PDB file of C-alpha atoms in Angstrom:
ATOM      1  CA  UNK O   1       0.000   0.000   0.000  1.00  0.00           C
ATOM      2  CA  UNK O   2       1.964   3.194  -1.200  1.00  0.00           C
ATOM      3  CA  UNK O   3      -0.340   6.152  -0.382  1.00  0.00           C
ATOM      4  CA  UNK O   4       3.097   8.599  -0.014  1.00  0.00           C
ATOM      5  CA  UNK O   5       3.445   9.184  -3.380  1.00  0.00           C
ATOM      6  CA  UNK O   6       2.599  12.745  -5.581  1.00  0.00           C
ATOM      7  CA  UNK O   7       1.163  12.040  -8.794  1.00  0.00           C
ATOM      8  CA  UNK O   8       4.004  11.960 -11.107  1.00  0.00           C
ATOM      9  CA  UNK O   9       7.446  10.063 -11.538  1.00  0.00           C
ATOM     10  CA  UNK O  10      10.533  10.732 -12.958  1.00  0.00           C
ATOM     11  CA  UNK O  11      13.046  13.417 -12.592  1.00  0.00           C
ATOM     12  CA  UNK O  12      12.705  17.069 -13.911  1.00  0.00           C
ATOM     13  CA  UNK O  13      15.292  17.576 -16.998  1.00  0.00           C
ATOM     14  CA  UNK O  14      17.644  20.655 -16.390  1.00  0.00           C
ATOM     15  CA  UNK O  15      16.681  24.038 -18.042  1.00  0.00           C
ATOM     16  CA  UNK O  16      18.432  26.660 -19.782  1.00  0.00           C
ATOM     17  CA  UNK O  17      18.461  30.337 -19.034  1.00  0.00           C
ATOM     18  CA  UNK O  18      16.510  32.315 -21.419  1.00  0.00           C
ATOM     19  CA  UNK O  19      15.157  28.660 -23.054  1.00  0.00           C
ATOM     20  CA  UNK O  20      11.287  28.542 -22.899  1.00  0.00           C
ATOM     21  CA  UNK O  21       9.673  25.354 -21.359  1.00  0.00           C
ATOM     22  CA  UNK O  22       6.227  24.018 -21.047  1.00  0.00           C
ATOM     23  CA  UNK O  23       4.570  23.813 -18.123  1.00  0.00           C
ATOM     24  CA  UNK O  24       1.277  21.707 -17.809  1.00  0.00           C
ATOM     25  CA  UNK O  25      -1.463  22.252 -14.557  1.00  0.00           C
ATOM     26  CA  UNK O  26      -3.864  19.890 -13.985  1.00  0.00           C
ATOM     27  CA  UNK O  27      -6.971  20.297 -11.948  1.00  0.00           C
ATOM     28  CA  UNK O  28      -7.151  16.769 -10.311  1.00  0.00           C
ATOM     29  CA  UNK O  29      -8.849  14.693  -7.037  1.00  0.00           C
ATOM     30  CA  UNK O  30      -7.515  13.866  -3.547  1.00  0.00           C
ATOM     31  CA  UNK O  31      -5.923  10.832  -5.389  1.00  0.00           C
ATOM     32  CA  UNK O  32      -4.151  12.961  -8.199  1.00  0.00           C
ATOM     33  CA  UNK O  33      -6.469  11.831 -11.334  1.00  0.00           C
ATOM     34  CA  UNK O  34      -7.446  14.182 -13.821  1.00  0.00           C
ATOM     35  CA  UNK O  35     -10.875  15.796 -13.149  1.00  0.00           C
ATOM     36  CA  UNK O  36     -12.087  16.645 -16.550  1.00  0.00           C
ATOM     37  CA  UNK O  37     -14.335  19.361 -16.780  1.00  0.00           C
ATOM     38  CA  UNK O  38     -13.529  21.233 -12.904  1.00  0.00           C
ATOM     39  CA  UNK O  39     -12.310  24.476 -13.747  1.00  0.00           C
ATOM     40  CA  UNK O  40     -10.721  27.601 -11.637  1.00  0.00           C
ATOM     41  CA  UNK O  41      -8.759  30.063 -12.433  1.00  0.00           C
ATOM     42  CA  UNK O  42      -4.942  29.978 -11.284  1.00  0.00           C
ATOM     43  CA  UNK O  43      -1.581  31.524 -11.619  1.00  0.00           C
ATOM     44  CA  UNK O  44       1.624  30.198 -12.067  1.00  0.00           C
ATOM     45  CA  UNK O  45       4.156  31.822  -9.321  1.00  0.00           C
ATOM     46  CA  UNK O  46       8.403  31.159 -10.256  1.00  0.00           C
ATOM     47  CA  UNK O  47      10.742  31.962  -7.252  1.00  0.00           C
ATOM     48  CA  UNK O  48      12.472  33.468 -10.141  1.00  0.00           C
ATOM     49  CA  UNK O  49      12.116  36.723  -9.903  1.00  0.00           C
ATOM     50  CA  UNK O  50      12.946  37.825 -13.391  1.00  0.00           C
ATOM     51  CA  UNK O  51      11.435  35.129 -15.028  1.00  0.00           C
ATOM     52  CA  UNK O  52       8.753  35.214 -17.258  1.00  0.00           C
ATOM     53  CA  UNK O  53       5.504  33.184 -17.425  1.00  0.00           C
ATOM     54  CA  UNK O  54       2.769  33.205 -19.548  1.00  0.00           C
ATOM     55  CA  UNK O  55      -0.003  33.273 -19.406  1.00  0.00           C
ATOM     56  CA  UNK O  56       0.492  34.851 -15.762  1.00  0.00           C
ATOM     57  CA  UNK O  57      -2.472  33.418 -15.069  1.00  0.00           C
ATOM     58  CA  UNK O  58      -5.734  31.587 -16.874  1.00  0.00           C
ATOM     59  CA  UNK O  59      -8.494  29.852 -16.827  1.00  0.00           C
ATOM     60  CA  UNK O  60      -8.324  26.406 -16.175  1.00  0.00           C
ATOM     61  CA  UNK O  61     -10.545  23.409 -17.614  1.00  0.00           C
ATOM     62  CA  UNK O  62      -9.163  20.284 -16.290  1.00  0.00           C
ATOM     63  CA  UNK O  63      -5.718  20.651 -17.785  1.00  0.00           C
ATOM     64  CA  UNK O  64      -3.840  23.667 -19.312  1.00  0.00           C
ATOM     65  CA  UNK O  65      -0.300  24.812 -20.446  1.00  0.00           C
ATOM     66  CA  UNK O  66       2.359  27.390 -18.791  1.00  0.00           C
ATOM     67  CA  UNK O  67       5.284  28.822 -21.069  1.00  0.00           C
ATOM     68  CA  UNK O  68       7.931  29.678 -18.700  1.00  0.00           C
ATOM     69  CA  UNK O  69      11.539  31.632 -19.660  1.00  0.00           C
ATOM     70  CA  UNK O  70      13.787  31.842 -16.894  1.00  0.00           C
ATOM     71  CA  UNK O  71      16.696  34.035 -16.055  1.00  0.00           C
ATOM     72  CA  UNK O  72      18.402  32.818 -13.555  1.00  0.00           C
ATOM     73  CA  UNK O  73      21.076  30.503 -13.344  1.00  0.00           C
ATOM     74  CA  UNK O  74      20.781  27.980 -10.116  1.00  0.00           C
ATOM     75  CA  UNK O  75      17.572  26.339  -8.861  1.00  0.00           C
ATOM     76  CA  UNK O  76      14.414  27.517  -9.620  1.00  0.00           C
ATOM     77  CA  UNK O  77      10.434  26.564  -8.252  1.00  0.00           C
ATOM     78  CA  UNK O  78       7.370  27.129  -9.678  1.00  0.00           C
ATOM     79  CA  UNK O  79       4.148  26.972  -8.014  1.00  0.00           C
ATOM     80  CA  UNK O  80       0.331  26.684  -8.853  1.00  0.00           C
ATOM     81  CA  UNK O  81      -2.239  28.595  -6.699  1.00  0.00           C
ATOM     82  CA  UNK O  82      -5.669  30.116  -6.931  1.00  0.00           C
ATOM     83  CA  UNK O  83      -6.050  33.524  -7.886  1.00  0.00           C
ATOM     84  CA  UNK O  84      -9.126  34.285  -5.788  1.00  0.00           C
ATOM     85  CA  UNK O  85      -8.807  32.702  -2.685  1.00  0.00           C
ATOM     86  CA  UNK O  86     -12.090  31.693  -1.611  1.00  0.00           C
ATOM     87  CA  UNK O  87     -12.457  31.044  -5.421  1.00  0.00           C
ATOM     88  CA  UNK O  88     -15.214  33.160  -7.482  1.00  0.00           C
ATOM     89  CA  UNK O  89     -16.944  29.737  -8.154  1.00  0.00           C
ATOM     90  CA  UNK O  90     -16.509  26.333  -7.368  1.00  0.00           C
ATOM     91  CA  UNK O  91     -14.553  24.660  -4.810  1.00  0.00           C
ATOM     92  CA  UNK O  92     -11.103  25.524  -3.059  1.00  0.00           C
ATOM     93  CA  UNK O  93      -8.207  23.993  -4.738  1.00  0.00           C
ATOM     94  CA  UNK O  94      -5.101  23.228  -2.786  1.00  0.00           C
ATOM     95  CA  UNK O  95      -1.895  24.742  -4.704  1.00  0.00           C
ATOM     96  CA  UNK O  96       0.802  22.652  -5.409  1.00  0.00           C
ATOM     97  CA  UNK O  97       4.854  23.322  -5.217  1.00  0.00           C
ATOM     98  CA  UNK O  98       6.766  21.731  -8.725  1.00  0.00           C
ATOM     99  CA  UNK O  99      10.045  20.125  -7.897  1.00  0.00           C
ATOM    100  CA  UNK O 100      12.888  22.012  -8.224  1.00  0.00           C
ATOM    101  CA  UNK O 101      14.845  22.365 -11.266  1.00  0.00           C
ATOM    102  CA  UNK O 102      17.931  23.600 -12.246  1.00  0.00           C
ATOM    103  CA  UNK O 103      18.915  26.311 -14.453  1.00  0.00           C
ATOM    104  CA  UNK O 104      22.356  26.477 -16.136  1.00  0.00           C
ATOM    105  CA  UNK O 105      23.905  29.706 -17.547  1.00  0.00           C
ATOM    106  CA  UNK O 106      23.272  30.413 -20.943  1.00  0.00           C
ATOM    107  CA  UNK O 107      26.487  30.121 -23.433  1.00  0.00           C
ATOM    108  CA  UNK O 108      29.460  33.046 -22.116  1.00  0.00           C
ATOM    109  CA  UNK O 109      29.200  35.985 -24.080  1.00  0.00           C
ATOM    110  CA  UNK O 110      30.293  38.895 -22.197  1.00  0.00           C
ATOM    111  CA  UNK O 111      32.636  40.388 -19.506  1.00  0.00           C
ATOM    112  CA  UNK O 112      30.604  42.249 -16.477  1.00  0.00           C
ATOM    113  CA  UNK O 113      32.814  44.309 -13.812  1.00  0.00           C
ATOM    114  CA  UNK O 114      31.674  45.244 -10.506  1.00  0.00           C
ATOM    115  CA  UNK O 115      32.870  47.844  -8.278  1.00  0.00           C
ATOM    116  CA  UNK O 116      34.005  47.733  -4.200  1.00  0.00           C
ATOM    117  CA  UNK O 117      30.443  47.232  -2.794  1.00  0.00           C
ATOM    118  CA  UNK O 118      29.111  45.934  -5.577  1.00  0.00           C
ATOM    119  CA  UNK O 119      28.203  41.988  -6.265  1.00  0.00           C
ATOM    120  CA  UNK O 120      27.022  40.003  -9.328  1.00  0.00           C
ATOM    121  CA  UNK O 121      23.247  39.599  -9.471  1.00  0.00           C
ATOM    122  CA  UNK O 122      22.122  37.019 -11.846  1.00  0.00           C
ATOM    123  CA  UNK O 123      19.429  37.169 -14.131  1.00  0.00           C
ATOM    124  CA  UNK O 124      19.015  40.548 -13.003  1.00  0.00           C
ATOM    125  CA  UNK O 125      18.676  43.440 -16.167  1.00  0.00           C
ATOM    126  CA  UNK O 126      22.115  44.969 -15.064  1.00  0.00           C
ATOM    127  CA  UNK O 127      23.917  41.962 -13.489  1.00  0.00           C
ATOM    128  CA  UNK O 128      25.038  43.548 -10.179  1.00  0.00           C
ATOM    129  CA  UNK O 129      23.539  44.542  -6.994  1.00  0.00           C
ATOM    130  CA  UNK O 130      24.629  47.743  -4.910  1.00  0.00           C
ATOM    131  CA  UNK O 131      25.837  51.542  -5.549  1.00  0.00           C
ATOM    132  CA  UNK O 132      29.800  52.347  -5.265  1.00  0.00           C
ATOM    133  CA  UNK O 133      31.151  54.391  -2.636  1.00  0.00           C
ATOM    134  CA  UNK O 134      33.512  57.414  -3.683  1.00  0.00           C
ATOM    135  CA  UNK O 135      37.055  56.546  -4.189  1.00  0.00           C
ATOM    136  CA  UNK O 136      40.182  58.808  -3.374  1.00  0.00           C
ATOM    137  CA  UNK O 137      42.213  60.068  -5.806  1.00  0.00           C
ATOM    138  CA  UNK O 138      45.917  57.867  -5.349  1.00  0.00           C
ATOM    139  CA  UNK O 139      43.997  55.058  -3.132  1.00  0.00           C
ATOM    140  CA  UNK O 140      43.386  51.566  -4.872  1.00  0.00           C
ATOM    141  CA  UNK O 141      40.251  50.378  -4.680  1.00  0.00           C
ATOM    142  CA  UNK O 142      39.548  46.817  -5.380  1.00  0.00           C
ATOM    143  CA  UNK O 143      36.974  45.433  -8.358  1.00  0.00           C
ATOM    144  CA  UNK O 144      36.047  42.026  -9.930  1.00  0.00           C
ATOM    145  CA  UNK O 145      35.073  40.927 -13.212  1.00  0.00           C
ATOM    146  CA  UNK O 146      33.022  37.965 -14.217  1.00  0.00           C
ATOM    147  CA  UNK O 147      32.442  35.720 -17.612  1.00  0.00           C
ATOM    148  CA  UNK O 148      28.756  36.382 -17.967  1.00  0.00           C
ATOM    149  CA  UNK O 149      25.980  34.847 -20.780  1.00  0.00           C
ATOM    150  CA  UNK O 150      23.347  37.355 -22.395  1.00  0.00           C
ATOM    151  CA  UNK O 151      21.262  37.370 -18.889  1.00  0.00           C
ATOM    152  CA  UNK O 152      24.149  38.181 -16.873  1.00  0.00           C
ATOM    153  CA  UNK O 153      24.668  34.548 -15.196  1.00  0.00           C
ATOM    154  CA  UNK O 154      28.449  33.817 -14.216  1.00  0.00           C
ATOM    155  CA  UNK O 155      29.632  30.972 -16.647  1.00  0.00           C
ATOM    156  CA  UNK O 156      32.038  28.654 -14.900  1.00  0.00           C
ATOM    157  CA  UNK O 157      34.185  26.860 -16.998  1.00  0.00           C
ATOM    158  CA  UNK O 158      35.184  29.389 -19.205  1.00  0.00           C
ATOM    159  CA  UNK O 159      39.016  30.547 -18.796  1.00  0.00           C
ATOM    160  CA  UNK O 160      39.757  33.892 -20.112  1.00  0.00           C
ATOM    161  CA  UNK O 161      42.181  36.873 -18.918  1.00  0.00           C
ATOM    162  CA  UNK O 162      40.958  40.530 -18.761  1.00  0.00           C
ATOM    163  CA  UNK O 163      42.394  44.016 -18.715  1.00  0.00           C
ATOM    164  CA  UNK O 164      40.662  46.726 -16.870  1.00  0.00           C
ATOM    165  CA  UNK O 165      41.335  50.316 -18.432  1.00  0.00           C
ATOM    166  CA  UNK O 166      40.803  53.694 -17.159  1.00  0.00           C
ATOM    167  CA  UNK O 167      39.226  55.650 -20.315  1.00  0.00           C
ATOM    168  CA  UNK O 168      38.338  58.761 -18.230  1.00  0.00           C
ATOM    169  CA  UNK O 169      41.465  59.332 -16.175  1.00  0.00           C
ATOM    170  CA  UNK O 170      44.413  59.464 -18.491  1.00  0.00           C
ATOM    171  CA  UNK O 171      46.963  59.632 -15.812  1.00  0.00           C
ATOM    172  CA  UNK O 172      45.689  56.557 -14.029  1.00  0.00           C
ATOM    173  CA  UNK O 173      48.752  53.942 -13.761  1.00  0.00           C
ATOM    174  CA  UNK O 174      48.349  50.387 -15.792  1.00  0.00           C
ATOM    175  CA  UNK O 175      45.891  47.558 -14.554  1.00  0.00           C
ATOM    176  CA  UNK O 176      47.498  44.603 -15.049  1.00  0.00           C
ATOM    177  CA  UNK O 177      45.988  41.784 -16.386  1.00  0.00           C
ATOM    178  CA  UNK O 178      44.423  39.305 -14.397  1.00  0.00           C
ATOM    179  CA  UNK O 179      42.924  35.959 -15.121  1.00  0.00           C
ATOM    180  CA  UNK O 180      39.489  34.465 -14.651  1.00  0.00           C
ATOM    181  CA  UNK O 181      38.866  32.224 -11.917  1.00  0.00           C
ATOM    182  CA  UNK O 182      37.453  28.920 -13.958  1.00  0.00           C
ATOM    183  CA  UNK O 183      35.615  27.289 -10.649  1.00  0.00           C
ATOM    184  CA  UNK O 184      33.867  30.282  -9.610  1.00  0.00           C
ATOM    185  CA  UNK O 185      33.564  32.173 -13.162  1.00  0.00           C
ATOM    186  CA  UNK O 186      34.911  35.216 -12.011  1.00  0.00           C
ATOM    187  CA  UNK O 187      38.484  37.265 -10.908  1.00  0.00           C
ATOM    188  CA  UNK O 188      39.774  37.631  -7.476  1.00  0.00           C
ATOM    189  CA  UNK O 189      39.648  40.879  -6.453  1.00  0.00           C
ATOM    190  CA  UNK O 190      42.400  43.185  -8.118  1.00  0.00           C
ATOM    191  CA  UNK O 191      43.377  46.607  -7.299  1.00  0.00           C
ATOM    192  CA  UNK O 192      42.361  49.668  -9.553  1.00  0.00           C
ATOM    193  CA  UNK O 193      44.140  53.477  -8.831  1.00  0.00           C
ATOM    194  CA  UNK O 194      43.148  56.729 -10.204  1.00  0.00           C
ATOM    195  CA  UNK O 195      44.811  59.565  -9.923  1.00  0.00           C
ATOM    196  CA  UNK O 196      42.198  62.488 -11.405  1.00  0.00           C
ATOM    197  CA  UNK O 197      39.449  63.669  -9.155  1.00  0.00           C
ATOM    198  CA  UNK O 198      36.312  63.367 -11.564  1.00  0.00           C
ATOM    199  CA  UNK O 199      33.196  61.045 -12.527  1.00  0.00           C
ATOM    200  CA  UNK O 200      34.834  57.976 -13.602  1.00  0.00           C
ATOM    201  CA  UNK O 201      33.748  54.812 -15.357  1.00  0.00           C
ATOM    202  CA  UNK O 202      35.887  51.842 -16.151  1.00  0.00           C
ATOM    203  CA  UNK O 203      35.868  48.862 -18.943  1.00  0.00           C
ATOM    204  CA  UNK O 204      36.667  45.628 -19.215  1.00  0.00           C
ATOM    205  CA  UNK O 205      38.304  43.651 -22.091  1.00  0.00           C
ATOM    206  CA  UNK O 206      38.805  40.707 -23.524  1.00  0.00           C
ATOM    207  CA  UNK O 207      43.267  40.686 -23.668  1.00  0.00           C
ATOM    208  CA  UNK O 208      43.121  37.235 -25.387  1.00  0.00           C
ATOM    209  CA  UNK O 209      40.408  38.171 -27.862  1.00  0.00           C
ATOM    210  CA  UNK O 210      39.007  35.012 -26.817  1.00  0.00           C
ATOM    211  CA  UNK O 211      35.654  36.005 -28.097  1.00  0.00           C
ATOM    212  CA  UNK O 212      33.771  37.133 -25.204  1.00  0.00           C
ATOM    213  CA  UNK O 213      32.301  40.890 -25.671  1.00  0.00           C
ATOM    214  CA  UNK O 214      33.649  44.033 -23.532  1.00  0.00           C
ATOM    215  CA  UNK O 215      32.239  45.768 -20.273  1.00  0.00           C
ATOM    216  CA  UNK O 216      32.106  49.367 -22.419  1.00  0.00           C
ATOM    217  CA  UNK O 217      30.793  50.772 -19.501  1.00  0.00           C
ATOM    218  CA  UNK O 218      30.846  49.838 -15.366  1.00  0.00           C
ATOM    219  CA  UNK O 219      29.066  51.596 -12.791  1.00  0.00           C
ATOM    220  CA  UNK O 220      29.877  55.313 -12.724  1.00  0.00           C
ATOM    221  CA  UNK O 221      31.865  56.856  -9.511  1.00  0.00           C
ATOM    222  CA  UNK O 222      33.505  59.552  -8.152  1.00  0.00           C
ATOM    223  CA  UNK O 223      36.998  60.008  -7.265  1.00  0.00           C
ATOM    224  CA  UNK O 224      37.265  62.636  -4.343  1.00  0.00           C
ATOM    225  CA  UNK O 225      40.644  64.699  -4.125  1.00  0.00           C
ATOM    226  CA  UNK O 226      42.825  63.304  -1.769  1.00  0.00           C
ATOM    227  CA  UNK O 227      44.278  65.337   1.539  1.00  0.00           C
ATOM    228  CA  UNK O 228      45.783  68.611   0.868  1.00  0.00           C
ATOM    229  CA  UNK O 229      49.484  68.396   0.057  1.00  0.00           C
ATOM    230  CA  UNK O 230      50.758  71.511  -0.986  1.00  0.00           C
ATOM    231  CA  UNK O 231      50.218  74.867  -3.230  1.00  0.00           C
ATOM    232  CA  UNK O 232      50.152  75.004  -7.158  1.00  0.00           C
ATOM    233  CA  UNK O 233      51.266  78.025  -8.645  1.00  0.00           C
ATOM    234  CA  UNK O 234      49.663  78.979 -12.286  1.00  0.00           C
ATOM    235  CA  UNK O 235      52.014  81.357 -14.847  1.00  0.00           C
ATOM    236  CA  UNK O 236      50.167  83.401 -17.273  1.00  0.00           C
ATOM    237  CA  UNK O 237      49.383  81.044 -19.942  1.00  0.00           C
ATOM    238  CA  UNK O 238      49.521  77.728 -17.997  1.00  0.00           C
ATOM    239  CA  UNK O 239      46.625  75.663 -16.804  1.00  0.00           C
ATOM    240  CA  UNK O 240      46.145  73.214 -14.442  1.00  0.00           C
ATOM    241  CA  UNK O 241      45.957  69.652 -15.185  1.00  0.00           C
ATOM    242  CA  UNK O 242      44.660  67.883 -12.610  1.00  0.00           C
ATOM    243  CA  UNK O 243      45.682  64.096 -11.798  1.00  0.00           C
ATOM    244  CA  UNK O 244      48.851  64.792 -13.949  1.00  0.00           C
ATOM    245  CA  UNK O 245      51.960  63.876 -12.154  1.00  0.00           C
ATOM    246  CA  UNK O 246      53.058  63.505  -8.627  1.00  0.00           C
ATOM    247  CA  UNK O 247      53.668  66.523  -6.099  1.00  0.00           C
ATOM    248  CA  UNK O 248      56.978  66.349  -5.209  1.00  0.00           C
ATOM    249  CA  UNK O 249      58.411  65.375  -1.867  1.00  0.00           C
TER     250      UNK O 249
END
């Protein structure tokens, strides 16, 4: 006498980020058969949060299909619920949690680089999560940078090295290059320096043109002056260039 089971066997296949899959609900009894012909109208709810399902939610006659596009790399659960709850007809329906499934990252396309208080976000429309302090001028700050598919989901696996540069402080010293991290999909931390007090912005590039597409554009900053140090003195037809140079000892 097996009376633990759930209605359905089998394991769930893995998914894809930004692959579309079909999801079926059924309306069914206390012993999980069909019920043909019980209807109610219910949504379709993904712990995904920037997934997309449709419909969001319809009309149910016995059976019906869900499209579902995740996002999101990692594990993902959908569940089935009312959408009036007590329903607008008919009898109360008990929702029901899917099995987990698992999402892997779509193929690597990109480079993403995030900034000191800053961490990757998958699936999310910008990739990263948080807003970047102000940096002082001649004080290295540390970033990362991360192999990333077209919905921003780190892609471990995928070896590549990177060069940071500094396209709106000219006087900035040389990032080196530094190597993605193939377990976690990702850099360790590496230290950026900037030497002109501004609005800054950095990119990231591909230094083995291994065919993975550019961060044109990180998170915009500012770069604060750094303690007074001494006086400048101006000529008649000089001007100052700030970040240019060292003061000397």
């Amino acid at each position: 006498d097996n009376t633990a089971g759930n209605g359905r066997t089998g394991t769930p296949t893995q998914w894809k980020a930004g692959a579309s899959s079909q999801v079926v609900v059924d309306i069914t009894d206390a012993f999980w058969n069909l019920t043909p012909g019980a209807s109610q109208e219910i949504r379709l709810i993904s712990d995904d949060p920037f997934s997309t399902v449709s419909p969001s939610s319809q009309v149910i006659v016995g059976s019906a299909t869900f499209v579902v596009t995740p996002r999101r790399a990692g594990n993902m659960s959908l569940r089935a619920e009312m959408v009036n709850d007590p329903p607008l007809w008919g009898l109360p329906i008990n929702m029901d949690q899917a099995n987990t499934v698992n999402v892997a990252p779509g193929d690597p396309s990109r480079l993403l680089l995030v900034m000191p208080n800053e961490d990757f976000n998958q699936g999310s429309p910008t990739g990263k999560v948080g807003v970047t302090p102000s940096q002082t001028a001649g004080v290295s700050f540390p970033v990362r940078v991360g192999v990333v598919d077209a919905f921003f989901n780190l892609c471990p696996g995928r070896p590549a090295d990177v060069k940071v540069k500094t396209p709106t402080d000219l006087y900035a010293p040389s990032v080196a290059v530094a190597a993605i991290n193939p377990a976690s999909g990702y850099t360790d931390p590496f230290n950026v320096n900037l030497h002109r007090a501004a609005t800054h912005y950095l990119t990231a590039t591909d230094f083995g043109n291994s065919g993975l597409s550019d961060d044109p554009k990180a998170s915009t900053f500012t770069v604060v002056p750094a303690h007074a140090r001494g006086l400048q003195l101006l000529m008649p037809g000089e001007t100052a260039v700030p970040g240019s140079g060292n003061y000397p000892n």
